[in-house]
mmCIF file of C-alpha atoms in Angstrom:
data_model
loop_
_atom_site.group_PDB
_atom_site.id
_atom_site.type_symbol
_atom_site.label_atom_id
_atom_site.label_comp_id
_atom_site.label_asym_id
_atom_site.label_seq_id
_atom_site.Cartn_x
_atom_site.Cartn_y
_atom_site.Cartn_z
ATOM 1 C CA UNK A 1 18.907 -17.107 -8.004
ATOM 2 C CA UNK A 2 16.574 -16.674 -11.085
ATOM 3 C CA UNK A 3 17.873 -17.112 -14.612
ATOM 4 C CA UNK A 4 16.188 -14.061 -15.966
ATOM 5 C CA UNK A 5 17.696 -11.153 -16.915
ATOM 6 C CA UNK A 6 18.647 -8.501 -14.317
ATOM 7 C CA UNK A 7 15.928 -5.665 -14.173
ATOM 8 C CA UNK A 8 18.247 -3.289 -12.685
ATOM 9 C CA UNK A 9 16.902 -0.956 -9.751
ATOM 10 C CA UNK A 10 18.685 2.052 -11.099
ATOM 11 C CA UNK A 11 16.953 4.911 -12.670
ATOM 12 C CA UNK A 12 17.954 3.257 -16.344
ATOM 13 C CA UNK A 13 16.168 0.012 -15.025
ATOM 14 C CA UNK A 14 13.142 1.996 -13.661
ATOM 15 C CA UNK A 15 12.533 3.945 -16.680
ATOM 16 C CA UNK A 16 12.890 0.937 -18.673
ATOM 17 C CA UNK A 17 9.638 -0.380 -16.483
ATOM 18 C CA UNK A 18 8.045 2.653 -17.374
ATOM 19 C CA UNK A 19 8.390 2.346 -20.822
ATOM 20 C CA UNK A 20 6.716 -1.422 -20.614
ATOM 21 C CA UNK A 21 4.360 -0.097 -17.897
ATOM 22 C CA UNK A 22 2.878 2.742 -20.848
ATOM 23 C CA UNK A 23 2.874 -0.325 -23.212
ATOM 24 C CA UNK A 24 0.667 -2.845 -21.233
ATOM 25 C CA UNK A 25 -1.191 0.095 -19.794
ATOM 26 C CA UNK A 26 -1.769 1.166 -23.417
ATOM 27 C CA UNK A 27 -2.610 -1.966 -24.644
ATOM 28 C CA UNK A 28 -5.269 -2.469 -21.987
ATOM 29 C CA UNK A 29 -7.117 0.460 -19.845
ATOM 30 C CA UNK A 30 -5.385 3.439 -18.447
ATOM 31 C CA UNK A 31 -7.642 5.003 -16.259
ATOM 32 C CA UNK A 32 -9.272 3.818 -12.696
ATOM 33 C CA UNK A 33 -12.668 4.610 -14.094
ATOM 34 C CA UNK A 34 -13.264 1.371 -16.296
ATOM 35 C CA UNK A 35 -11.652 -1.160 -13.725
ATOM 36 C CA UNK A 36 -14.275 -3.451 -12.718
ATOM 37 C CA UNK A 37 -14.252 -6.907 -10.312
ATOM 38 C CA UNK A 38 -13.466 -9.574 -12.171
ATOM 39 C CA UNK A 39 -16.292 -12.294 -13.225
ATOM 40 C CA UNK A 40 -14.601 -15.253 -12.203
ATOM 41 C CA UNK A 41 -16.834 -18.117 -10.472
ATOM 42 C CA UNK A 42 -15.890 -19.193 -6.973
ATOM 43 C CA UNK A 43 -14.332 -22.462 -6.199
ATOM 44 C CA UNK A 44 -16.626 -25.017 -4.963
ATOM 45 C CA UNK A 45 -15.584 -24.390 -1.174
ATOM 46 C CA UNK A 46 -16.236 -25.700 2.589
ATOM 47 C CA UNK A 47 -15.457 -21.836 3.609
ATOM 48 C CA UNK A 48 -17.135 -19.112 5.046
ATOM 49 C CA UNK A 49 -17.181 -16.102 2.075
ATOM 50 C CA UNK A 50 -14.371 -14.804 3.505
ATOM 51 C CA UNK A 51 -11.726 -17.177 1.400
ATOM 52 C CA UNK A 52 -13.889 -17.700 -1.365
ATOM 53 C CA UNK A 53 -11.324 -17.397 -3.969
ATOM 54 C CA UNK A 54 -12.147 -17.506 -7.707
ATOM 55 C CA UNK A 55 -11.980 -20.494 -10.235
ATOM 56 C CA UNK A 56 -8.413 -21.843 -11.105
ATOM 57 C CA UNK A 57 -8.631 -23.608 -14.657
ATOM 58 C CA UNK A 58 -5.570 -22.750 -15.628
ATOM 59 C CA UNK A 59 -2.897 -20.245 -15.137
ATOM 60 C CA UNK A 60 -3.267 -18.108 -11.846
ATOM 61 C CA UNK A 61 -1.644 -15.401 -9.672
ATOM 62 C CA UNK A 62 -1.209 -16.068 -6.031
ATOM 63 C CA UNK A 63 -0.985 -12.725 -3.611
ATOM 64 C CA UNK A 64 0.867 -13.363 -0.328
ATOM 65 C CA UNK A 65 1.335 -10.816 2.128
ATOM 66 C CA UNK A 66 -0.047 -8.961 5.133
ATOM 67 C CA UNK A 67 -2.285 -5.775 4.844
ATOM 68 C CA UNK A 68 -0.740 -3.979 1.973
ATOM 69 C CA UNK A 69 -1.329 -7.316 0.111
ATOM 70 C CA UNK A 70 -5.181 -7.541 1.133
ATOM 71 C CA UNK A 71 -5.794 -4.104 0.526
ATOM 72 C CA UNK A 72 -5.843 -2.050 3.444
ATOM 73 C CA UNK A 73 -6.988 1.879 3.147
ATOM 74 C CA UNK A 74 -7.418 1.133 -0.590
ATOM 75 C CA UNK A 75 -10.613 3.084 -0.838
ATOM 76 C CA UNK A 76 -8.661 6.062 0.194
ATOM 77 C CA UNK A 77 -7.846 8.609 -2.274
ATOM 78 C CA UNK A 78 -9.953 7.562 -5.166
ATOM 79 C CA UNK A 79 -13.712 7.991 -6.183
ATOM 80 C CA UNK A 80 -16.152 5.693 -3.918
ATOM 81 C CA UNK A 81 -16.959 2.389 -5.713
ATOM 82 C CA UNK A 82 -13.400 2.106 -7.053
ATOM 83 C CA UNK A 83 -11.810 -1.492 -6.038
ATOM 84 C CA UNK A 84 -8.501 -0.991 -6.341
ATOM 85 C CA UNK A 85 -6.614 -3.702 -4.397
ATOM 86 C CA UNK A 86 -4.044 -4.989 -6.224
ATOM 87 C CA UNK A 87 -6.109 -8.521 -6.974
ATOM 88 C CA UNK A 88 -8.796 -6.509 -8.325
ATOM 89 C CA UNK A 89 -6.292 -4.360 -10.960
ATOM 90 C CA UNK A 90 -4.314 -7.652 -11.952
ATOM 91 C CA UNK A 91 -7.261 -9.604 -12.419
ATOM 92 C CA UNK A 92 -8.113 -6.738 -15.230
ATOM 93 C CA UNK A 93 -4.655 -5.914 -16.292
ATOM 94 C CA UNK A 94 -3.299 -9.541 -16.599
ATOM 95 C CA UNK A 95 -6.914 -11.272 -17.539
ATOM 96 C CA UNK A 96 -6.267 -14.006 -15.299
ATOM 97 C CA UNK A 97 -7.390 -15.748 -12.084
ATOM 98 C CA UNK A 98 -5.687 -13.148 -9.037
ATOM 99 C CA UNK A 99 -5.911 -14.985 -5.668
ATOM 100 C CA UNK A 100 -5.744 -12.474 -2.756
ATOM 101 C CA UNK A 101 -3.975 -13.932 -0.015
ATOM 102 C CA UNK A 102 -3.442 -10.888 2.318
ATOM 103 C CA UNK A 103 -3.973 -11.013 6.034
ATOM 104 C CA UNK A 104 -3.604 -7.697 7.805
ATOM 105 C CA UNK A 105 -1.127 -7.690 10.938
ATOM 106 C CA UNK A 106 0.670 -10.995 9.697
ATOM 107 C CA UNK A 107 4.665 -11.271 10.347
ATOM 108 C CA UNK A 108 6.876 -13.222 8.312
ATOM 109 C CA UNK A 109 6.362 -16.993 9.640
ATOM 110 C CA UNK A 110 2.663 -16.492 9.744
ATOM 111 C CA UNK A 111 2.858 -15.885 5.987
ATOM 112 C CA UNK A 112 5.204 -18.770 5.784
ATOM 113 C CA UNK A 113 2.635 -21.083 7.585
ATOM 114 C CA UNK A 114 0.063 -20.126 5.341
ATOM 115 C CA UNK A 115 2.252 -20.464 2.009
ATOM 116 C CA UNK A 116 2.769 -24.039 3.044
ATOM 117 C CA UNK A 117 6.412 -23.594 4.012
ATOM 118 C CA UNK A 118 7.526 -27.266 5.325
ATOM 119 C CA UNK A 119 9.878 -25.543 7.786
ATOM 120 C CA UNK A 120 6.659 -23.912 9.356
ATOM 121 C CA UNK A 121 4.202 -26.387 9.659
ATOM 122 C CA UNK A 122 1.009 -25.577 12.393
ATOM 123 C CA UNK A 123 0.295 -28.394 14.533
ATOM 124 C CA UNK A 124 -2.209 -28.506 17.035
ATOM 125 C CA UNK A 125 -3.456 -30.246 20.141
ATOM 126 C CA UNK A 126 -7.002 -30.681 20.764
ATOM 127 C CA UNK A 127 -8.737 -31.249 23.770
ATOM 128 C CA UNK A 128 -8.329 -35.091 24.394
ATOM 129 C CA UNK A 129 -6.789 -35.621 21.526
ATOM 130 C CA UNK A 130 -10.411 -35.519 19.544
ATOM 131 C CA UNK A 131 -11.614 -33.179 16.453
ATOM 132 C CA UNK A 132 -15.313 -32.681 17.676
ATOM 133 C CA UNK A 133 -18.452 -33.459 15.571
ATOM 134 C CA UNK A 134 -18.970 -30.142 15.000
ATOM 135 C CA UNK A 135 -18.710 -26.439 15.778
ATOM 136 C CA UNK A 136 -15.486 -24.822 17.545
ATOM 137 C CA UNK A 137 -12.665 -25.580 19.750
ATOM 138 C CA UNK A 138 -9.464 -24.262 21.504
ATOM 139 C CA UNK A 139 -6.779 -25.741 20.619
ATOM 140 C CA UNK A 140 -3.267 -25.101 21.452
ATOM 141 C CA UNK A 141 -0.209 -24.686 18.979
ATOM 142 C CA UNK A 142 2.400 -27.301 20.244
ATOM 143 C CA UNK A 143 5.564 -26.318 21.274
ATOM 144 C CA UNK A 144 7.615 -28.223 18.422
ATOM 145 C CA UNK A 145 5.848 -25.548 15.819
ATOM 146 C CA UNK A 146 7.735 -22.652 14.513
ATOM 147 C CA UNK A 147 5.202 -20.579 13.649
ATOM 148 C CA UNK A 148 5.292 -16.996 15.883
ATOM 149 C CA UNK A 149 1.725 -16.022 17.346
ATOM 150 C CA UNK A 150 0.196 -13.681 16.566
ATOM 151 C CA UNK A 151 -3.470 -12.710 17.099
ATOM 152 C CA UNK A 152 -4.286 -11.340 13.402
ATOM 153 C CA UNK A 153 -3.900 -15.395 11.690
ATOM 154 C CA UNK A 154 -6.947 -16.334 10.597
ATOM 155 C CA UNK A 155 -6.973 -18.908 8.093
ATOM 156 C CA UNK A 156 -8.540 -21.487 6.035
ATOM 157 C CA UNK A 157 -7.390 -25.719 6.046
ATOM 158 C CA UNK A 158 -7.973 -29.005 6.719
ATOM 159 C CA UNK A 159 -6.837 -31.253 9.573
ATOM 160 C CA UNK A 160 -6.539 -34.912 8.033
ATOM 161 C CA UNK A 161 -9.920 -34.603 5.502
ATOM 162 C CA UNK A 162 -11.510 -31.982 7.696
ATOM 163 C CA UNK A 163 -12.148 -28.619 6.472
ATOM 164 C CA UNK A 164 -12.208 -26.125 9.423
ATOM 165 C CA UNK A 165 -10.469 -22.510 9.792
ATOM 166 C CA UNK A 166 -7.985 -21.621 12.482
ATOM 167 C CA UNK A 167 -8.417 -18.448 14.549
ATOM 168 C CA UNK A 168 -6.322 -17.214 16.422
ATOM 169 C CA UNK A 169 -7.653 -15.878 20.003
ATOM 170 C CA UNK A 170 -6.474 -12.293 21.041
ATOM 171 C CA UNK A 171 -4.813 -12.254 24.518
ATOM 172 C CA UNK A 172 -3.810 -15.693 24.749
ATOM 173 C CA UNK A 173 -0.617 -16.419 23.255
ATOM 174 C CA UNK A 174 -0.513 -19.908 21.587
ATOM 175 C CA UNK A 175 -4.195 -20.723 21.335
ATOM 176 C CA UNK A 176 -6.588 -20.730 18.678
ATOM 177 C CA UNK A 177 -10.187 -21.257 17.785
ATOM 178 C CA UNK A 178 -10.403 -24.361 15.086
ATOM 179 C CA UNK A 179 -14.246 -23.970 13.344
ATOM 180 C CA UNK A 180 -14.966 -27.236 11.829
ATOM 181 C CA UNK A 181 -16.518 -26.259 8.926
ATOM 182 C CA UNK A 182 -18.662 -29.689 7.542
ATOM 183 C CA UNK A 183 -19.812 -31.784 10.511
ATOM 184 C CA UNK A 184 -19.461 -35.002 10.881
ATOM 185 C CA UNK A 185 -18.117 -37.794 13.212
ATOM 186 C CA UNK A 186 -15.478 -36.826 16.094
ATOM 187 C CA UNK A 187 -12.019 -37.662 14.836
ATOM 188 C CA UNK A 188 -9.113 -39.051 16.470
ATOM 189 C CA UNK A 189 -6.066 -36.587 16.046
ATOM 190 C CA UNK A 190 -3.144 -36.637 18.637
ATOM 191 C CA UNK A 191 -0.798 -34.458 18.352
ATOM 192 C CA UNK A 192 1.898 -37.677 19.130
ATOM 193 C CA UNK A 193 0.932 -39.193 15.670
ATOM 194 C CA UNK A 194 3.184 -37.556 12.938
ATOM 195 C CA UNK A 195 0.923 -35.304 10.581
ATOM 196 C CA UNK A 196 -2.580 -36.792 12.718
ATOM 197 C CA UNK A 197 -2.892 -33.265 13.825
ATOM 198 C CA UNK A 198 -1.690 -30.525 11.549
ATOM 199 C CA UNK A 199 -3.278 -27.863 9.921
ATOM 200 C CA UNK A 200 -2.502 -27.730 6.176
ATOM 201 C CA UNK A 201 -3.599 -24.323 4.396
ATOM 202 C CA UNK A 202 -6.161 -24.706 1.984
ATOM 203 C CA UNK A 203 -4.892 -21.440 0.076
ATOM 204 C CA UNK A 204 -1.674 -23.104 -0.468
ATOM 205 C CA UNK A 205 -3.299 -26.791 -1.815
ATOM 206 C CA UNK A 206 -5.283 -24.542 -4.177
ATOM 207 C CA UNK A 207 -2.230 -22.290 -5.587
ATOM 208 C CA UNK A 208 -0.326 -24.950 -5.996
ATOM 209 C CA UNK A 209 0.156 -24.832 -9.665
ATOM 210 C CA UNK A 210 -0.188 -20.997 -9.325
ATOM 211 C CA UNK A 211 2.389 -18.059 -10.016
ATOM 212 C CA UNK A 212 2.944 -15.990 -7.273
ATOM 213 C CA UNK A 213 4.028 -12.662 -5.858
ATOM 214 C CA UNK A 214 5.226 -12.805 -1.916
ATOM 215 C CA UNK A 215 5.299 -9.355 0.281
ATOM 216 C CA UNK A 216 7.107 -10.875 3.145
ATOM 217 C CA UNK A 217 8.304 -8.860 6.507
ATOM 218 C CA UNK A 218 6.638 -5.701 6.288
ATOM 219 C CA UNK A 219 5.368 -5.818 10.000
ATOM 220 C CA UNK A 220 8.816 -6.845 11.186
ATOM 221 C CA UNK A 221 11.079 -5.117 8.567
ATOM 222 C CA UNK A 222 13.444 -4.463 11.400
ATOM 223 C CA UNK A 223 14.414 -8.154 11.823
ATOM 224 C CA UNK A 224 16.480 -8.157 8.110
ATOM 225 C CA UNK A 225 18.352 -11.374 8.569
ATOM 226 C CA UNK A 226 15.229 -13.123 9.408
ATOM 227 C CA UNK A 227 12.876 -11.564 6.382
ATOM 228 C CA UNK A 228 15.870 -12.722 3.784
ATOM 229 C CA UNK A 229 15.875 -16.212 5.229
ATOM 230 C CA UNK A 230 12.411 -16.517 5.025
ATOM 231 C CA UNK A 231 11.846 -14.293 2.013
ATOM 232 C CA UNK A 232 14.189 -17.786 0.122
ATOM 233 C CA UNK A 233 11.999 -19.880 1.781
ATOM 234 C CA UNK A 234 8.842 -18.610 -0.070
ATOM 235 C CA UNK A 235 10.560 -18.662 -3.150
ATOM 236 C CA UNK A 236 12.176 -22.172 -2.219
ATOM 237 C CA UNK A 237 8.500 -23.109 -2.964
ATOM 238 C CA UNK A 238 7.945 -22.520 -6.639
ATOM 239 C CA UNK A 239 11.731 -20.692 -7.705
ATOM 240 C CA UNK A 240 10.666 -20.120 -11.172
ATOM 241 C CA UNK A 241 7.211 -18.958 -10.413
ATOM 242 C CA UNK A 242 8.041 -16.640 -7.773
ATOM 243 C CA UNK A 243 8.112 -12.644 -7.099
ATOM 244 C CA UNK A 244 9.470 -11.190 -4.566
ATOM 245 C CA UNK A 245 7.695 -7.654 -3.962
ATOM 246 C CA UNK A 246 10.198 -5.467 -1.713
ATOM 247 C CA UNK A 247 9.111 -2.372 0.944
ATOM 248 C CA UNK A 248 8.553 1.152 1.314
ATOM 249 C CA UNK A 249 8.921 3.221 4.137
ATOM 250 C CA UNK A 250 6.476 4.835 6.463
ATOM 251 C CA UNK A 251 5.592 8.156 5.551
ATOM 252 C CA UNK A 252 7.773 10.389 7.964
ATOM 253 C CA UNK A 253 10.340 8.407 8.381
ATOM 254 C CA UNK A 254 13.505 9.804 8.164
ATOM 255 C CA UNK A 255 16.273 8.429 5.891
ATOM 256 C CA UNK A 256 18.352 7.286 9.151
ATOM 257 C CA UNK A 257 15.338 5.859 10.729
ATOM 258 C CA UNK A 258 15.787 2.298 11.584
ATOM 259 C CA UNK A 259 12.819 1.135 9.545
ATOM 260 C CA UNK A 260 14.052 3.300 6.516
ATOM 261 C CA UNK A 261 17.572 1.901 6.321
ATOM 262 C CA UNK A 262 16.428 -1.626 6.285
ATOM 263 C CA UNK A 263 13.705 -1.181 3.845
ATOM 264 C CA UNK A 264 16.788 -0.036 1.589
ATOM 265 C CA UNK A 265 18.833 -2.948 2.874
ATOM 266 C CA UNK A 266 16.237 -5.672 2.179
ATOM 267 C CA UNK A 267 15.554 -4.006 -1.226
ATOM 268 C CA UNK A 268 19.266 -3.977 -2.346
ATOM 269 C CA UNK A 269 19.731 -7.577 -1.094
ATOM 270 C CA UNK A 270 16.263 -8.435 -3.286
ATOM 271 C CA UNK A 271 17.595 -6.608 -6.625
ATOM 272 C CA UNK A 272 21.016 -8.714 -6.185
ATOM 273 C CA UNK A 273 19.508 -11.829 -5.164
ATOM 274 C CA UNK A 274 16.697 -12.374 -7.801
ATOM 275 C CA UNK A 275 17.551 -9.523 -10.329
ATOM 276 C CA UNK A 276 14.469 -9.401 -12.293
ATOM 277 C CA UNK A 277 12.163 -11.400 -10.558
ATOM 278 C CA UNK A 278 11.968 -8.705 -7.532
ATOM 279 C CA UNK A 279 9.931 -5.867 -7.645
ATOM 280 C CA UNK A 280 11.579 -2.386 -5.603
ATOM 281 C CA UNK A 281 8.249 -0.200 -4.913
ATOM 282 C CA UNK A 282 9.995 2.571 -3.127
ATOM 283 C CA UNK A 283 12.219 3.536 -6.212
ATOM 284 C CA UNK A 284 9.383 3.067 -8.767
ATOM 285 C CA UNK A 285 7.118 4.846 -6.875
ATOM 286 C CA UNK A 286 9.140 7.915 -6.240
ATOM 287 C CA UNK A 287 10.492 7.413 -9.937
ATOM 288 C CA UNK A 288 7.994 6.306 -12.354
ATOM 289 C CA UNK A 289 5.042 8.245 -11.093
ATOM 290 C CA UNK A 290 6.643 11.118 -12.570
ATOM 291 C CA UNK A 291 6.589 9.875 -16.326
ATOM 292 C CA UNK A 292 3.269 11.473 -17.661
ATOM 293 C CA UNK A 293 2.170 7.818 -18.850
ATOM 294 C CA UNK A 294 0.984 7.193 -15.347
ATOM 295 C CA UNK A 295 0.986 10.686 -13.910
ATOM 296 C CA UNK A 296 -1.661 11.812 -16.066
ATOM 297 C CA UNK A 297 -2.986 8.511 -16.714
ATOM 298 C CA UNK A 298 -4.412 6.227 -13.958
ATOM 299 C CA UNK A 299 -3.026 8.929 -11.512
ATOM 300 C CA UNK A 300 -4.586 11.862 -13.287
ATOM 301 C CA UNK A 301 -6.650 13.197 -10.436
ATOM 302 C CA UNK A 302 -4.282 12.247 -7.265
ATOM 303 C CA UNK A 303 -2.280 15.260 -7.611
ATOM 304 C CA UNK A 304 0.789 13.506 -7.316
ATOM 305 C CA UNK A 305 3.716 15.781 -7.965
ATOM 306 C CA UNK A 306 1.636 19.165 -7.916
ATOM 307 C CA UNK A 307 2.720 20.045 -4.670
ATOM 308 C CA UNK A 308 5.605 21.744 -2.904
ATOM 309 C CA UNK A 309 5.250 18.729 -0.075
ATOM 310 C CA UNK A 310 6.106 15.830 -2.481
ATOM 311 C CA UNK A 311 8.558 17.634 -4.641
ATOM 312 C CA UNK A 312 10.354 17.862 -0.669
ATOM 313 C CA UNK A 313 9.378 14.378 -0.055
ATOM 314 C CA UNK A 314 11.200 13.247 -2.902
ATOM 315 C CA UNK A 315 14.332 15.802 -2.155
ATOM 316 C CA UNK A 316 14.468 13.726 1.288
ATOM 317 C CA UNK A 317 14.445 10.118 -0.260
ATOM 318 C CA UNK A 318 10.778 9.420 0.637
ATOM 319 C CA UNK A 319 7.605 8.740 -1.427
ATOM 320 C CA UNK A 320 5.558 11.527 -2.243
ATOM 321 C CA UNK A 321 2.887 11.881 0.472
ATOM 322 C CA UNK A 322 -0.076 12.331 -2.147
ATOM 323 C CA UNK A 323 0.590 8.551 -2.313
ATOM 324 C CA UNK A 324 0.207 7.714 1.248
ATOM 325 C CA UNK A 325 -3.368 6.503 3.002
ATOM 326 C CA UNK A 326 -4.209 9.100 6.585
ATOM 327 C CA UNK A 327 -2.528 6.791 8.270
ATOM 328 C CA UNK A 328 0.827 6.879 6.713
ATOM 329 C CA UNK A 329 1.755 3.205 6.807
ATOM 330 C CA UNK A 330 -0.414 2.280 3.461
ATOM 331 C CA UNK A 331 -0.521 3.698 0.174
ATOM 332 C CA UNK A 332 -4.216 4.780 -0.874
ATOM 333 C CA UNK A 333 -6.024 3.926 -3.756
ATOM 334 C CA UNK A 334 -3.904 6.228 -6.086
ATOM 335 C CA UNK A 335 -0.349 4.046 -4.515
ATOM 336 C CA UNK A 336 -2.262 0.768 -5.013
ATOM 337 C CA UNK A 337 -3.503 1.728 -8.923
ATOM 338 C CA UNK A 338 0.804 2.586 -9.236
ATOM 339 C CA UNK A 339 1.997 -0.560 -7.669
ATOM 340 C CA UNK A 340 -0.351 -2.493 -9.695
ATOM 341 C CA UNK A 341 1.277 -1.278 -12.593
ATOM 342 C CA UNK A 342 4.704 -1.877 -11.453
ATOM 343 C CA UNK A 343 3.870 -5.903 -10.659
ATOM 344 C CA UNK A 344 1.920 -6.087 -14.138
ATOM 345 C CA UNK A 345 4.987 -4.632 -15.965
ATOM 346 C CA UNK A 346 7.390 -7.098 -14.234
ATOM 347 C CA UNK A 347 4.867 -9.767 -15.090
ATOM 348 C CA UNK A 348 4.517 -9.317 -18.837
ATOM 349 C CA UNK A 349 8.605 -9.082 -19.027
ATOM 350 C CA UNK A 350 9.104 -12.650 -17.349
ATOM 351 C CA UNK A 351 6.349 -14.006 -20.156
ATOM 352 C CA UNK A 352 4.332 -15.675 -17.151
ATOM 353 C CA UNK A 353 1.226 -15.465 -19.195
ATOM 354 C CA UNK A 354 1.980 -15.305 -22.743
ATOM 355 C CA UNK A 355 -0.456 -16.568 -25.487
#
């Protein structure tokens, strides 16, 4: 449990974040139109582009998640050229370092792996025991690893002092393709020898000293006893550095859908169990996109609220729909530019980067 202050979920609590969400969007830009990537220089890397990540000199944000987090259907909604994934907005709005660690598809211990979560360590067996020279392998995730499958993970990491990514391979359950990244000299790693084998994420070694904000469970919401014991396990890694950014339903869902209840159970059991350092997006944005602050400020153009549809939308407990990407699982670009103003507020109360 966090020693901040409860930010209550109720509608007090929410307008209260709306009021300090006009503030900090007032006291830096309030339209879509002047965000621009940030300038940061990349880390020296051994990488493909892919998880080049910028500079960390000093304090940093750390984005964990699956596609929501990365930025999926983003462009949506919103004028072409626009970035606005929530690393690109934060970067602006909080003028420091944002590391995007979204990977589309991911499920809770996949997340976990990547975070650096002890209890869900990846370790491998290679063919004869050996790390080749060079180039790619198959290697097989042993059986003593927790870590579910699933054919989205890709990932950057090193195995002993060898930089490489793991891949995993679609259709085969348990295998991956590890790219050694620098070549070198074959290298002795059995999977027998404690640690001689596993695959330690690089985006955890180089967040270490980061804040961060975790979107855990989305793709298996359903499984709520699961997503709260591994939702305390990310935070278990840095408590007082640590968000935890809750759900929102599927557009169409109905309120007694399966996946609708336990968004609203897993958000509850977030608000109770870290109070202010957990973020609700389904009440703030059904609630605070009606304030004309952000109605008429970043969102002016999304025509949010104009319509009969979201005015029955929000009757019926769900987000409007002018907020959801075609494909009804994401929010577009408008939903991302709101949710990005939700996690700055929430950021700028805990003091994370104060002068």
């Amino acid at each position: 449990m966090h020693n901040t202050p409860d930010f209550s979920s109720s509608r007090r609590g929410l307008f209260r974040m709306g009021a300090l969400g006009g503030a900090v969007a007032g006291a830096t830009v309030l339209t879509a139109r002047s965000v621009a990537p940030a300038q940061a220089a990349p880390t020296a890397h051994n990488f493909p582009e892919k998880f080049i990540y910028p500079a960390i000199a000093g304090p940093s944000l750390a984005l964990w998640g699956s596609s929501s987090i990365e930025g999926a259907r983003a462009t949506e909604g919103v004028v072409a050229g626009y970035d606005v994934r929530l690393s690109t907005l934060l970067t602006r709005y909080l003028q420091v370092p944002v590391l995007n660690f979204g990977q589309g598809s991911e499920t809770s211990t996949n997340i976990l792996a990547r975070r650096g979560s002890p209890q869900f360590t990846m370790t491998l067996k290679f063919p004869e025991d050996l790390i080749p020279a060079e180039g790619s392998v198959t290697v097989q995730q042993t059986e003593s690893t927790a870590i579910e499958w699933n054919d989205a993970s890709y990932y950057p990491g090193y195995v002993q002092d060898i930089p490489g990514t793991l891949q995993a391979i679609k259709g085969a359950p348990g295998s991956y393709t590890f790219t050694r990244t620098i070549a070198g000299e074959p290298r002795y790693a059995p999977a027998t020898v404690a640690k001689a084998s596993v695959f330690s994420s690089y985006q955890q070694m180089i967040s270490y000293s980061s804040h961060h904000l975790v979107q855990i469970g989305r793709n298996n919401i359903t499984e709520l006893d699961r997503i709260k014991e591994h939702t305390q396990l990310a935070v278990d890694m840095a408590p007082e550095r640590t968000i935890i950014l809750g759900h929102f339903a599927v557009d169409g869902d109905g309120p007694d859908s399966g996946r609708a209840k336990a968004v609203r159970a897993y958000n509850e059991w977030g608000r109770q169990t870290y109070g202010n350092a957990f973020i609700n997006p389904q009440e703030y944005l059904r609630e605070v996109t009606q304030q004309p602050w952000l109605r008429y400020g970043d969102l002016n153009g999304s025509g949010v609220w104009n319509t009969k549809e979201d005015a029955d939308d929000y009757q019926q407990g769900r987000l409007p729909r002018s907020l959801y990407a075609t494909d009804g699982i994401h929010l577009n670009g408008w939903g991302y530019l709101a949710l990005a103003r939700q996690i700055q507020a929430v950021v700028t109360e805990l003091k994370w980067f104060s002068a």
